[in-house]
Coordinates of C-alpha atoms in Angstrom, one line a residue:
G1 CA -93.9 -24.8 -159.5
I2 CA -92.8 -28.2 -158.8
A3 CA -94.5 -31.0 -159.2
A4 CA -96.5 -32.9 -156.6
A5 CA -94.4 -36.2 -156.2
D6 CA -91.2 -33.7 -155.5
S7 CA -93.3 -31.0 -153.4
V8 CA -93.9 -33.8 -151.0
G9 CA -90.2 -34.8 -150.7
Y10 CA -89.0 -30.7 -150.9
S11 CA -91.3 -29.9 -147.5
K12 CA -90.0 -33.1 -145.9
A13 CA -86.7 -32.6 -146.3
F14 CA -87.5 -28.8 -145.5
V15 CA -89.1 -30.1 -141.9
D16 CA -86.4 -32.6 -141.3
K17 CA -84.1 -29.8 -142.0
W18 CA -85.5 -27.5 -139.2
I19 CA -86.3 -30.3 -136.7
V20 CA -82.2 -31.5 -137.0
S21 CA -81.7 -27.8 -136.2
Q22 CA -83.3 -27.9 -132.8
L23 CA -82.1 -31.3 -131.9
K24 CA -78.6 -29.9 -132.3
F25 CA -79.5 -26.7 -130.4
E26 CA -81.2 -28.7 -127.3
E27 CA -77.8 -30.9 -127.2
A28 CA -75.5 -27.9 -127.5
E29 CA -77.1 -26.2 -124.3
Q30 CA -76.8 -29.4 -122.6
L31 CA -73.7 -29.3 -123.5
F32 CA -72.4 -25.9 -122.8
S33 CA -75.0 -25.3 -119.8
Q34 CA -72.0 -24.7 -117.9
S35 CA -70.1 -22.3 -120.3
E36 CA -73.2 -19.9 -120.9
E37 CA -71.5 -16.9 -119.3
D38 CA -69.0 -17.2 -122.1
I39 CA -71.5 -17.4 -124.7
D40 CA -72.8 -14.3 -123.6
R41 CA -69.8 -12.5 -123.6
M42 CA -68.8 -13.9 -127.1
V43 CA -72.6 -12.8 -128.4
E44 CA -72.1 -9.3 -126.8
A45 CA -68.7 -8.2 -127.9
Y46 CA -69.8 -9.7 -131.6
R47 CA -72.2 -7.0 -131.0
H48 CA -70.2 -4.4 -129.5
S49 CA -68.5 -4.8 -133.2
L50 CA -70.9 -5.3 -135.4
L51 CA -72.9 -2.0 -133.9
V52 CA -69.4 0.1 -134.2
R53 CA -68.8 -1.7 -137.7
K54 CA -71.9 0.0 -138.7
L55 CA -71.6 3.2 -136.9
D56 CA -68.2 3.6 -139.1
Q57 CA -70.2 2.8 -142.3
H58 CA -72.4 5.4 -141.3
V59 CA -69.6 8.2 -140.8
L60 CA -68.0 7.2 -144.3
K61 CA -71.7 7.4 -146.1
N62 CA -72.0 10.6 -144.7
A63 CA -68.4 12.3 -145.4
T64 CA -67.7 14.3 -148.6
M65 CA -64.7 13.0 -150.1
S66 CA -63.6 14.7 -152.8
D67 CA -61.7 12.7 -155.5
V68 CA -58.1 11.6 -155.6
A69 CA -55.8 14.0 -157.5
E70 CA -53.5 13.1 -160.1
S71 CA -50.6 15.3 -158.3
D72 CA -51.7 13.2 -155.2
I73 CA -50.9 9.8 -156.6
A74 CA -48.1 11.2 -158.4
D75 CA -46.5 12.5 -155.3
Y76 CA -47.2 9.0 -153.5
Y77 CA -45.4 7.1 -156.6
Q78 CA -42.5 9.4 -155.9
K79 CA -42.0 8.7 -152.4
H80 CA -42.8 4.9 -152.3
K81 CA -41.6 4.0 -155.8
G82 CA -39.8 0.8 -153.7
D83 CA -43.1 -0.4 -153.2
F84 CA -44.0 -1.1 -156.8
R85 CA -42.3 -3.8 -158.3
I86 CA -42.7 -5.9 -161.6
V87 CA -43.9 -9.8 -160.7
V88 CA -43.6 -11.0 -164.0
P89 CA -41.8 -9.9 -167.3
M90 CA -44.1 -7.7 -169.1
V91 CA -43.7 -5.4 -172.8
K92 CA -45.3 -3.5 -174.9
G93 CA -45.5 -4.2 -178.9
K94 CA -47.9 -5.1 -181.8
I95 CA -48.4 -8.5 -184.0
L96 CA -49.7 -8.7 -187.5
V97 CA -51.1 -12.2 -189.0
F98 CA -52.1 -12.6 -192.4
A99 CA -51.9 -15.5 -195.5
D100 CA -48.5 -15.6 -197.1
S101 CA -50.4 -15.4 -200.4
Y102 CA -51.3 -11.8 -199.8
R103 CA -49.0 -9.8 -202.6
R104 CA -48.8 -6.5 -201.1
R105 CA -46.8 -7.5 -198.0
E106 CA -43.9 -5.0 -198.7
Q107 CA -46.2 -2.5 -198.7
L108 CA -48.2 -3.7 -196.0
L109 CA -44.9 -4.0 -193.4
K110 CA -43.6 -0.1 -194.6
L111 CA -47.0 0.8 -193.1
F112 CA -46.7 -1.7 -190.2
T113 CA -43.5 -0.3 -188.9
S114 CA -43.8 3.4 -189.5
S115 CA -44.7 5.8 -186.6
N116 CA -46.3 8.4 -189.0
S117 CA -49.9 8.6 -188.0
E118 CA -51.6 8.9 -191.4
H119 CA -49.7 5.7 -192.1
R120 CA -51.3 3.8 -189.0
E121 CA -55.0 4.8 -190.0
D122 CA -53.8 3.4 -193.5
F123 CA -52.6 0.6 -192.3
E124 CA -55.4 0.2 -189.7
Q125 CA -58.1 0.3 -192.5
L126 CA -55.8 -1.9 -194.8
C127 CA -56.2 -4.3 -192.0
L128 CA -60.0 -4.2 -191.4
K129 CA -60.4 -4.1 -195.3
N130 CA -58.8 -7.6 -195.7
N131 CA -59.6 -9.2 -192.3
F132 CA -55.3 -9.1 -191.2
Q133 CA -55.3 -9.9 -187.5
Y134 CA -53.7 -6.9 -185.5
H135 CA -52.7 -7.1 -181.9
H136 CA -51.2 -4.0 -180.5
F137 CA -50.7 -3.6 -177.1
E138 CA -50.1 0.0 -176.2
E139 CA -50.4 -1.3 -172.5
W140 CA -47.9 -3.2 -170.7
V141 CA -48.8 -6.8 -171.0
A142 CA -47.3 -10.1 -169.6
V143 CA -44.9 -11.5 -171.6
S144 CA -46.4 -14.6 -172.0
D145 CA -49.9 -13.0 -172.7
F146 CA -47.8 -11.5 -175.7
L147 CA -46.3 -14.9 -176.9
S148 CA -49.4 -16.6 -176.8
Y149 CA -50.5 -14.8 -180.0
L150 CA -47.6 -16.5 -181.9
P151 CA -46.7 -20.2 -183.0
L152 CA -43.5 -20.2 -181.1
T153 CA -41.9 -24.0 -180.9
R154 CA -40.9 -25.6 -177.9
D155 CA -37.2 -24.6 -178.2
A156 CA -37.7 -21.2 -179.0
K157 CA -35.7 -18.8 -177.1
Q158 CA -37.9 -16.7 -175.5
E159 CA -35.2 -14.4 -173.7
K160 CA -33.5 -13.2 -177.1
I161 CA -36.9 -12.7 -178.8
V162 CA -38.1 -10.7 -176.0
A163 CA -34.7 -8.7 -175.8
D164 CA -34.9 -8.0 -180.2
R165 CA -36.7 -4.5 -180.7
K166 CA -36.5 -5.1 -184.2
L167 CA -39.0 -6.2 -186.5
Q168 CA -39.3 -10.2 -186.3
Q169 CA -40.9 -12.8 -188.7
I170 CA -42.4 -16.7 -187.9
H171 CA -43.8 -18.4 -191.4
H172 CA -46.2 -20.9 -190.2
N173 CA -49.2 -22.7 -191.9
K174 CA -48.9 -20.8 -194.9
M175 CA -49.6 -17.5 -192.6
Y176 CA -46.9 -14.7 -191.7
Y177 CA -46.8 -13.2 -188.1
Y178 CA -44.9 -10.0 -188.0
F179 CA -43.9 -8.7 -184.8
Q180 CA -42.3 -6.2 -182.7
I181 CA -41.5 -5.4 -179.3
T182 CA -41.2 -1.8 -178.1
A183 CA -40.3 -1.9 -174.3
T184 CA -39.9 -4.4 -171.9
L185 CA -39.7 -4.8 -168.0
N186 CA -38.4 -7.2 -166.4
R187 CA -39.4 -8.7 -162.7
G188 CA -38.2 -6.4 -159.9
D189 CA -38.2 -3.6 -161.9
T190 CA -40.1 -0.5 -160.4
M191 CA -43.5 0.0 -162.1
P192 CA -44.4 2.6 -164.1
L193 CA -47.1 5.2 -162.4
S194 CA -49.2 4.1 -165.3
M195 CA -49.6 0.4 -163.8
A196 CA -49.2 1.6 -160.2
K197 CA -51.8 4.8 -160.4
E198 CA -55.1 2.5 -159.4
N199 CA -53.6 0.6 -156.8
I200 CA -52.2 4.0 -155.5
R201 CA -55.7 5.2 -155.9
Q202 CA -57.1 2.7 -153.7
I203 CA -54.5 3.5 -151.0
L204 CA -54.8 6.7 -150.5
I205 CA -59.2 6.1 -150.5
N206 CA -58.4 3.8 -147.7
R207 CA -56.0 6.5 -145.9
R208 CA -58.9 9.2 -146.4
R209 CA -61.6 6.7 -144.7
S210 CA -59.6 5.8 -141.9
N211 CA -58.6 9.5 -141.1
I212 CA -62.5 10.2 -141.4
V213 CA -62.8 7.6 -138.8
R214 CA -60.5 8.6 -136.7
E215 CA -61.6 12.2 -136.7
H216 CA -64.9 11.0 -135.4
E217 CA -63.4 9.0 -132.9
E218 CA -61.6 11.9 -131.5
L219 CA -64.5 13.9 -131.6
L220 CA -66.5 11.8 -129.5
L221 CA -63.6 11.2 -126.9
K222 CA -63.3 15.0 -126.3
N223 CA -67.3 15.7 -126.3
A224 CA -67.3 12.7 -124.0
I225 CA -65.0 14.3 -121.7
S226 CA -65.9 17.7 -121.8
S227 CA -69.3 17.2 -120.8
G228 CA -68.2 14.8 -118.1
H229 CA -69.4 11.8 -119.9
A230 CA -66.3 10.1 -119.6
V231 CA -63.7 10.6 -117.0
R232 CA -59.7 10.1 -117.5
I233 CA -58.6 8.7 -114.2
E234 CA -54.8 9.1 -114.1
K235 CA -52.5 7.7 -111.4

């Protein structure tokens, strides 16, 4: 699949690369021949660690591990809450964007702020029908991400905006931006369980994996000593 002219250049580069590799190996042998024993030890140490790592992987692959229970995650969270802190301010909330020419604004906003499930369904259908922009952040999101959907000016007081729980409005370029922040988390606050859950799950999985490897090591040691293959010399 390579043109003739390109093929010649490619072949030459491949050969030259191989030659350079051999020349570097020869030069290294000349320079470091006296430290050959050190190199052999390094190679053997690497081989040793590589095989041990492969054995651990083999043990883990053949081990039976059940899923981490939600109760275990909740228990770990309760005992280690101090380890899970919010790094950047976060919020929950919703944003609605539509043209200022829309005549049924009051009815739309009534549905937008309603907690009634039927009203919410009607509201979403209305947004879909009229191609209104609606962003509902039911999960925690960084404040900066939430505010990026709004046409805020440089002098806008973001802290005041985030602290307000009422319905807020911005009119910009013939568009209405209605938004409401329903909950906030400040930097340093304890992270909710819902946010920490996956991190905790991975911590518990890694702990189980470590326990499996350690149990295998203890069994190896026990069998080796009982069979005489390994001997402890105590002074």
